[in-house]
Amino acid sequence: MSKKVLLTGFEPFGGEKINPSWEAVKQLNGKVFDDIELSAERIPTVYRESIDALEMHIEKHQPDIVICVGQAGGRLHVTPEKVAINLDEARIPDNAGNQPIDEKISEDGPAAYFTGLPIKRMVEGMKEQGIPASVSYTAGTFVCNHVFYGLMDYIHRTSSNIRGGFIHIPFITEQVVDKKAPSLSLDTIVKGIRIAAVGAARHEADVHSVGGATH
Ligand code: PCA
């Protein structure tokens, strides 16, 4: 049976001219790999509005899988996230000037949701193809965690069969010419997201392999 994967990327934020998450997922828009169809949408880097936009795109595309992608400048790897937490806490304002302090995303929602995607398998798939990848156990408290929590809460509230998750990516090389920060090429990131998305569509169950982080 064919499967539809909806990918989302964000608007640039924090003074950057581009957001590599959108630059990467837009290259995968409309691509088909065997029976897996990928589409991509851009969402605002704004608390609340981002979740409203995501829900609208889910209703339009009716996907089997949703993978939101965001920039995590400073990271070394392509990092599928394990957990979304019920907390908005912004070190910098979002693109509409919102800067929440210690606010819940959902008043009556659980403290956290785990991803519905086989993230260890996605990481192994990427590493086999030469992409630096690892599982992350924190998506932060800015708009990316907010959207990831909103996605998992939507799936939960609507008792949907959609499987959802989030991938953070590093800066791309062009963004770091004037910074001392790690980066990957856009091509490497596109390939990593493609491998992760196709792997998530093909496999529901995760692999049972050693993981975790000591800090
Ligand atoms: N990264 C931010 C929000 C948008 C993005 O691409 C984050 O990690 O929260």
PDB file of C-alpha atoms and ligand atoms in Angstrom:
ATOM      1  CA  MET A   1       0.000   0.000   0.000  1.00  0.00           C
ATOM      2  CA  SER A   2       1.327   3.435  -0.833  1.00  0.00           C
ATOM      3  CA  LYS A   3       2.261   5.752   1.994  1.00  0.00           C
ATOM      4  CA  LYS A   4       2.219   9.537   2.176  1.00  0.00           C
ATOM      5  CA  VAL A   5       4.833  11.387   4.183  1.00  0.00           C
ATOM      6  CA  LEU A   6       4.311  15.074   4.980  1.00  0.00           C
ATOM      7  CA  LEU A   7       7.540  16.936   5.739  1.00  0.00           C
ATOM      8  CA  THR A   8       7.579  20.436   7.165  1.00  0.00           C
ATOM      9  CA  GLY A   9      10.365  23.037   7.399  1.00  0.00           C
ATOM     10  CA  PHE A  10      10.441  26.409   9.161  1.00  0.00           C
ATOM     11  CA  GLU A  11      10.883  30.056   8.170  1.00  0.00           C
ATOM     12  CA  PRO A  12      14.292  31.568   8.957  1.00  0.00           C
ATOM     13  CA  PHE A  13      14.594  32.917  12.516  1.00  0.00           C
ATOM     14  CA  GLY A  14      17.132  34.391  14.919  1.00  0.00           C
ATOM     15  CA  GLY A  15      18.739  36.645  12.290  1.00  0.00           C
ATOM     16  CA  GLU A  16      19.487  33.857   9.773  1.00  0.00           C
ATOM     17  CA  LYS A  17      18.720  34.526   6.080  1.00  0.00           C
ATOM     18  CA  ILE A  18      17.615  30.967   5.391  1.00  0.00           C
ATOM     19  CA  ASN A  19      16.359  28.027   7.370  1.00  0.00           C
ATOM     20  CA  PRO A  20      18.040  24.821   6.175  1.00  0.00           C
ATOM     21  CA  SER A  21      15.016  22.793   7.285  1.00  0.00           C
ATOM     22  CA  TRP A  22      12.873  24.409   4.593  1.00  0.00           C
ATOM     23  CA  GLU A  23      15.732  24.471   2.048  1.00  0.00           C
ATOM     24  CA  ALA A  24      16.088  20.707   2.546  1.00  0.00           C
ATOM     25  CA  VAL A  25      12.472  19.535   2.672  1.00  0.00           C
ATOM     26  CA  LYS A  26      11.417  21.633  -0.321  1.00  0.00           C
ATOM     27  CA  GLN A  27      13.871  19.602  -2.441  1.00  0.00           C
ATOM     28  CA  LEU A  28      11.926  16.479  -1.488  1.00  0.00           C
ATOM     29  CA  ASN A  29       8.498  17.932  -2.285  1.00  0.00           C
ATOM     30  CA  GLY A  30       6.711  15.739  -4.845  1.00  0.00           C
ATOM     31  CA  LYS A  31       9.397  13.025  -4.847  1.00  0.00           C
ATOM     32  CA  VAL A  32       8.257   9.400  -4.958  1.00  0.00           C
ATOM     33  CA  PHE A  33      10.372   6.462  -3.767  1.00  0.00           C
ATOM     34  CA  ASP A  34       8.687   3.204  -4.812  1.00  0.00           C
ATOM     35  CA  ASP A  35       5.297   3.532  -3.155  1.00  0.00           C
ATOM     36  CA  ILE A  36       6.248   6.346  -0.783  1.00  0.00           C
ATOM     37  CA  GLU A  37       5.171   9.878  -1.692  1.00  0.00           C
ATOM     38  CA  LEU A  38       6.811  12.872  -0.038  1.00  0.00           C
ATOM     39  CA  SER A  39       5.382  16.367   0.183  1.00  0.00           C
ATOM     40  CA  ALA A  40       6.701  19.457   1.934  1.00  0.00           C
ATOM     41  CA  GLU A  41       5.184  22.563   3.497  1.00  0.00           C
ATOM     42  CA  ARG A  42       6.720  25.585   5.237  1.00  0.00           C
ATOM     43  CA  ILE A  43       5.436  26.682   8.623  1.00  0.00           C
ATOM     44  CA  PRO A  44       6.008  29.940  10.555  1.00  0.00           C
ATOM     45  CA  THR A  45       8.576  30.135  13.335  1.00  0.00           C
ATOM     46  CA  VAL A  46       5.905  31.464  15.671  1.00  0.00           C
ATOM     47  CA  TYR A  47       4.371  29.839  18.753  1.00  0.00           C
ATOM     48  CA  ARG A  48       0.724  28.742  18.211  1.00  0.00           C
ATOM     49  CA  GLU A  49       0.566  29.858  14.531  1.00  0.00           C
ATOM     50  CA  SER A  50       3.007  27.068  13.692  1.00  0.00           C
ATOM     51  CA  ILE A  51       0.695  24.427  15.170  1.00  0.00           C
ATOM     52  CA  ASP A  52      -2.362  25.932  13.416  1.00  0.00           C
ATOM     53  CA  ALA A  53      -0.493  25.812  10.092  1.00  0.00           C
ATOM     54  CA  LEU A  54       0.676  22.256  10.724  1.00  0.00           C
ATOM     55  CA  GLU A  55      -2.868  21.062  11.475  1.00  0.00           C
ATOM     56  CA  MET A  56      -4.112  22.723   8.288  1.00  0.00           C
ATOM     57  CA  HIS A  57      -1.430  20.986   6.209  1.00  0.00           C
ATOM     58  CA  ILE A  58      -2.191  17.622   7.837  1.00  0.00           C
ATOM     59  CA  GLU A  59      -5.868  18.008   6.997  1.00  0.00           C
ATOM     60  CA  LYS A  60      -5.036  18.941   3.405  1.00  0.00           C
ATOM     61  CA  HIS A  61      -2.525  16.150   2.738  1.00  0.00           C
ATOM     62  CA  GLN A  62      -4.041  13.339   4.846  1.00  0.00           C
ATOM     63  CA  PRO A  63      -0.589  11.813   5.386  1.00  0.00           C
ATOM     64  CA  ASP A  64       0.304   8.496   7.025  1.00  0.00           C
ATOM     65  CA  ILE A  65       3.438  10.006   8.521  1.00  0.00           C
ATOM     66  CA  VAL A  66       4.385  13.558   9.513  1.00  0.00           C
ATOM     67  CA  ILE A  67       7.989  14.550  10.072  1.00  0.00           C
ATOM     68  CA  CYS A  68       8.651  18.146  11.104  1.00  0.00           C
ATOM     69  CA  VAL A  69      12.200  19.349  10.541  1.00  0.00           C
ATOM     70  CA  GLY A  70      13.943  22.293  12.216  1.00  0.00           C
ATOM     71  CA  GLN A  71      17.351  23.937  12.465  1.00  0.00           C
ATOM     72  CA  ALA A  72      19.420  23.299  15.572  1.00  0.00           C
ATOM     73  CA  GLY A  73      22.495  25.475  14.987  1.00  0.00           C
ATOM     74  CA  GLY A  74      25.507  24.020  16.787  1.00  0.00           C
ATOM     75  CA  ARG A  75      24.522  20.381  16.427  1.00  0.00           C
ATOM     76  CA  LEU A  76      26.910  18.053  14.646  1.00  0.00           C
ATOM     77  CA  HIS A  77      24.444  15.442  13.397  1.00  0.00           C
ATOM     78  CA  VAL A  78      21.061  14.923  11.824  1.00  0.00           C
ATOM     79  CA  THR A  79      19.102  14.149  14.988  1.00  0.00           C
ATOM     80  CA  PRO A  80      15.670  12.519  15.141  1.00  0.00           C
ATOM     81  CA  GLU A  81      14.053  13.541  18.433  1.00  0.00           C
ATOM     82  CA  LYS A  82      12.713  11.100  21.040  1.00  0.00           C
ATOM     83  CA  VAL A  83      10.590  13.388  23.203  1.00  0.00           C
ATOM     84  CA  ALA A  84       8.435  16.545  23.045  1.00  0.00           C
ATOM     85  CA  ILE A  85       7.759  18.332  26.357  1.00  0.00           C
ATOM     86  CA  ASN A  86       4.769  20.423  27.435  1.00  0.00           C
ATOM     87  CA  LEU A  87       6.760  23.625  27.900  1.00  0.00           C
ATOM     88  CA  ASP A  88       7.291  26.915  26.059  1.00  0.00           C
ATOM     89  CA  GLU A  89      10.351  28.833  27.275  1.00  0.00           C
ATOM     90  CA  ALA A  90      11.995  31.163  24.788  1.00  0.00           C
ATOM     91  CA  ARG A  91      15.554  32.473  25.051  1.00  0.00           C
ATOM     92  CA  ILE A  92      14.912  34.668  21.982  1.00  0.00           C
ATOM     93  CA  PRO A  93      11.622  36.079  20.602  1.00  0.00           C
ATOM     94  CA  ASP A  94       9.904  34.101  17.856  1.00  0.00           C
ATOM     95  CA  ASN A  95       9.213  35.741  14.481  1.00  0.00           C
ATOM     96  CA  ALA A  96       6.115  37.508  15.892  1.00  0.00           C
ATOM     97  CA  GLY A  97       7.906  38.787  19.018  1.00  0.00           C
ATOM     98  CA  ASN A  98       6.467  36.200  21.434  1.00  0.00           C
ATOM     99  CA  GLN A  99       8.817  35.210  24.234  1.00  0.00           C
ATOM    100  CA  PRO A 100       6.943  32.888  26.616  1.00  0.00           C
ATOM    101  CA  ILE A 101       8.384  32.127  30.035  1.00  0.00           C
ATOM    102  CA  ASP A 102       7.602  28.796  31.669  1.00  0.00           C
ATOM    103  CA  GLU A 103       4.240  28.301  29.915  1.00  0.00           C
ATOM    104  CA  LYS A 104       2.475  25.032  29.193  1.00  0.00           C
ATOM    105  CA  ILE A 105       1.648  24.236  25.570  1.00  0.00           C
ATOM    106  CA  SER A 106      -1.495  22.337  26.598  1.00  0.00           C
ATOM    107  CA  GLU A 107      -3.126  23.130  29.979  1.00  0.00           C
ATOM    108  CA  ASP A 108      -4.380  19.565  30.429  1.00  0.00           C
ATOM    109  CA  GLY A 109      -1.970  17.647  28.200  1.00  0.00           C
ATOM    110  CA  PRO A 110       0.662  15.222  29.509  1.00  0.00           C
ATOM    111  CA  ALA A 111       4.123  16.456  30.507  1.00  0.00           C
ATOM    112  CA  ALA A 112       5.617  14.814  27.422  1.00  0.00           C
ATOM    113  CA  TYR A 113       4.997  12.656  24.370  1.00  0.00           C
ATOM    114  CA  PHE A 114       7.393  10.188  22.785  1.00  0.00           C
ATOM    115  CA  THR A 115       7.799  10.120  19.010  1.00  0.00           C
ATOM    116  CA  GLY A 116       5.777   7.602  16.988  1.00  0.00           C
ATOM    117  CA  LEU A 117       8.689   6.986  14.618  1.00  0.00           C
ATOM    118  CA  PRO A 118      11.363   4.242  14.688  1.00  0.00           C
ATOM    119  CA  ILE A 119      14.150   6.728  15.376  1.00  0.00           C
ATOM    120  CA  LYS A 120      16.964   4.269  16.094  1.00  0.00           C
ATOM    121  CA  ARG A 121      16.272   2.545  12.785  1.00  0.00           C
ATOM    122  CA  MET A 122      16.205   5.924  11.012  1.00  0.00           C
ATOM    123  CA  VAL A 123      19.576   6.801  12.569  1.00  0.00           C
ATOM    124  CA  GLU A 124      21.084   3.453  11.562  1.00  0.00           C
ATOM    125  CA  GLY A 125      19.759   3.873   8.017  1.00  0.00           C
ATOM    126  CA  MET A 126      21.388   7.284   7.736  1.00  0.00           C
ATOM    127  CA  LYS A 127      24.707   6.122   9.206  1.00  0.00           C
ATOM    128  CA  GLU A 128      24.862   3.173   6.784  1.00  0.00           C
ATOM    129  CA  GLN A 129      24.719   5.717   3.942  1.00  0.00           C
ATOM    130  CA  GLY A 130      27.457   7.902   5.438  1.00  0.00           C
ATOM    131  CA  ILE A 131      25.282  10.566   7.084  1.00  0.00           C
ATOM    132  CA  PRO A 132      26.352  11.706  10.590  1.00  0.00           C
ATOM    133  CA  ALA A 133      23.237  10.945  12.652  1.00  0.00           C
ATOM    134  CA  SER A 134      22.214  10.224  16.241  1.00  0.00           C
ATOM    135  CA  VAL A 135      19.117  10.183  18.433  1.00  0.00           C
ATOM    136  CA  SER A 136      18.460  13.360  20.434  1.00  0.00           C
ATOM    137  CA  TYR A 137      16.667  13.303  23.780  1.00  0.00           C
ATOM    138  CA  THR A 138      15.786  16.990  23.864  1.00  0.00           C
ATOM    139  CA  ALA A 139      14.160  19.174  21.219  1.00  0.00           C
ATOM    140  CA  GLY A 140      14.623  22.276  23.411  1.00  0.00           C
ATOM    141  CA  THR A 141      11.779  24.588  24.504  1.00  0.00           C
ATOM    142  CA  PHE A 142      11.482  26.899  21.493  1.00  0.00           C
ATOM    143  CA  VAL A 143       9.159  26.626  18.469  1.00  0.00           C
ATOM    144  CA  CYS A 144      10.504  23.238  17.314  1.00  0.00           C
ATOM    145  CA  ASN A 145       9.625  21.454  20.551  1.00  0.00           C
ATOM    146  CA  HIS A 146       6.308  23.377  20.512  1.00  0.00           C
ATOM    147  CA  VAL A 147       5.406  22.060  17.038  1.00  0.00           C
ATOM    148  CA  PHE A 148       6.566  18.528  17.890  1.00  0.00           C
ATOM    149  CA  TYR A 149       4.383  18.561  21.031  1.00  0.00           C
ATOM    150  CA  GLY A 150       1.492  20.061  19.026  1.00  0.00           C
ATOM    151  CA  LEU A 151       1.839  17.317  16.416  1.00  0.00           C
ATOM    152  CA  MET A 152       1.828  14.507  18.967  1.00  0.00           C
ATOM    153  CA  ASP A 153      -1.051  16.134  20.868  1.00  0.00           C
ATOM    154  CA  TYR A 154      -3.095  16.458  17.647  1.00  0.00           C
ATOM    155  CA  ILE A 155      -2.503  12.758  16.873  1.00  0.00           C
ATOM    156  CA  HIS A 156      -3.508  11.839  20.425  1.00  0.00           C
ATOM    157  CA  ARG A 157      -6.590  14.109  20.574  1.00  0.00           C
ATOM    158  CA  THR A 158      -7.949  12.964  17.206  1.00  0.00           C
ATOM    159  CA  SER A 159      -7.104   9.275  17.872  1.00  0.00           C
ATOM    160  CA  SER A 160      -5.359   9.372  14.515  1.00  0.00           C
ATOM    161  CA  ASN A 161      -3.279   6.551  13.024  1.00  0.00           C
ATOM    162  CA  ILE A 162      -0.762   9.102  11.778  1.00  0.00           C
ATOM    163  CA  ARG A 163       2.768   8.450  13.004  1.00  0.00           C
ATOM    164  CA  GLY A 164       4.580  11.667  13.882  1.00  0.00           C
ATOM    165  CA  GLY A 165       8.059  12.828  14.734  1.00  0.00           C
ATOM    166  CA  PHE A 166      10.668  15.550  14.526  1.00  0.00           C
ATOM    167  CA  ILE A 167      14.212  15.841  13.134  1.00  0.00           C
ATOM    168  CA  HIS A 168      16.628  18.616  14.070  1.00  0.00           C
ATOM    169  CA  ILE A 169      19.400  19.384  11.582  1.00  0.00           C
ATOM    170  CA  PRO A 170      22.658  21.364  11.860  1.00  0.00           C
ATOM    171  CA  PHE A 171      23.483  24.587  10.001  1.00  0.00           C
ATOM    172  CA  ILE A 172      24.376  24.139   6.344  1.00  0.00           C
ATOM    173  CA  THR A 173      27.871  25.129   5.263  1.00  0.00           C
ATOM    174  CA  GLU A 174      26.822  28.478   3.698  1.00  0.00           C
ATOM    175  CA  GLN A 175      25.454  29.635   7.086  1.00  0.00           C
ATOM    176  CA  VAL A 176      28.742  29.212   8.952  1.00  0.00           C
ATOM    177  CA  VAL A 177      31.262  31.030   6.748  1.00  0.00           C
ATOM    178  CA  ASP A 178      31.400  33.758   9.405  1.00  0.00           C
ATOM    179  CA  LYS A 179      30.737  31.605  12.491  1.00  0.00           C
ATOM    180  CA  LYS A 180      32.687  29.039  14.425  1.00  0.00           C
ATOM    181  CA  ALA A 181      29.988  26.373  14.250  1.00  0.00           C
ATOM    182  CA  PRO A 182      29.669  22.895  12.783  1.00  0.00           C
ATOM    183  CA  SER A 183      27.758  22.307   9.564  1.00  0.00           C
ATOM    184  CA  LEU A 184      26.780  19.724   6.976  1.00  0.00           C
ATOM    185  CA  SER A 185      26.190  20.326   3.266  1.00  0.00           C
ATOM    186  CA  LEU A 186      22.598  20.841   2.141  1.00  0.00           C
ATOM    187  CA  ASP A 187      22.930  17.719  -0.057  1.00  0.00           C
ATOM    188  CA  THR A 188      23.946  15.608   2.946  1.00  0.00           C
ATOM    189  CA  ILE A 189      20.982  16.882   4.960  1.00  0.00           C
ATOM    190  CA  VAL A 190      18.527  16.287   2.093  1.00  0.00           C
ATOM    191  CA  LYS A 191      19.847  12.741   1.716  1.00  0.00           C
ATOM    192  CA  GLY A 192      19.582  12.152   5.473  1.00  0.00           C
ATOM    193  CA  ILE A 193      15.972  13.359   5.642  1.00  0.00           C
ATOM    194  CA  ARG A 194      15.068  11.258   2.595  1.00  0.00           C
ATOM    195  CA  ILE A 195      16.591   8.102   4.144  1.00  0.00           C
ATOM    196  CA  ALA A 196      14.886   8.811   7.470  1.00  0.00           C
ATOM    197  CA  ALA A 197      11.481   9.501   5.875  1.00  0.00           C
ATOM    198  CA  VAL A 198      11.529   6.419   3.640  1.00  0.00           C
ATOM    199  CA  GLY A 199      12.753   4.271   6.553  1.00  0.00           C
ATOM    200  CA  ALA A 200       9.973   5.582   8.795  1.00  0.00           C
ATOM    201  CA  ALA A 201       7.363   4.846   6.105  1.00  0.00           C
ATOM    202  CA  ARG A 202       8.624   1.284   5.557  1.00  0.00           C
ATOM    203  CA  HIS A 203       8.994   0.252   9.213  1.00  0.00           C
ATOM    204  CA  GLU A 204       6.708   0.786  12.165  1.00  0.00           C
ATOM    205  CA  ALA A 205       8.802  -1.033  14.740  1.00  0.00           C
ATOM    206  CA  ASP A 206      12.093   0.301  15.988  1.00  0.00           C
ATOM    207  CA  VAL A 207      15.259  -1.747  16.341  1.00  0.00           C
ATOM    208  CA  HIS A 208      16.344  -2.902  19.790  1.00  0.00           C
ATOM    209  CA  SER A 209      19.851  -1.445  19.960  1.00  0.00           C
ATOM    210  CA  VAL A 210      21.949   0.312  22.563  1.00  0.00           C
ATOM    211  CA  GLY A 211      21.177   4.040  22.854  1.00  0.00           C
ATOM    212  CA  GLY A 212      20.940   6.789  25.428  1.00  0.00           C
ATOM    213  CA  ALA A 213      22.976   9.772  26.517  1.00  0.00           C
ATOM    214  CA  THR A 214      24.891  10.417  29.723  1.00  0.00           C
ATOM    215  CA  HIS A 215      24.135  14.154  29.677  1.00  0.00           C
TER     216      HIS A 215
HETATM  217  N1  PCA B   1      14.502  25.766  14.843  1.00  0.00           N
HETATM  218  C1  PCA B   1      13.921  26.339  16.024  1.00  0.00           C
HETATM  219  C2  PCA B   1      12.560  26.798  15.610  1.00  0.00           C
HETATM  220  C3  PCA B   1      12.563  26.822  14.124  1.00  0.00           C
HETATM  221  C4  PCA B   1      13.765  26.075  13.747  1.00  0.00           C
HETATM  222  O1  PCA B   1      14.085  25.758  12.595  1.00  0.00           O
HETATM  223  C5  PCA B   1      13.958  25.387  17.220  1.00  0.00           C
HETATM  224  O2  PCA B   1      14.845  24.514  17.289  1.00  0.00           O
HETATM  225  O3  PCA B   1      13.110  25.503  18.108  1.00  0.00           O
END
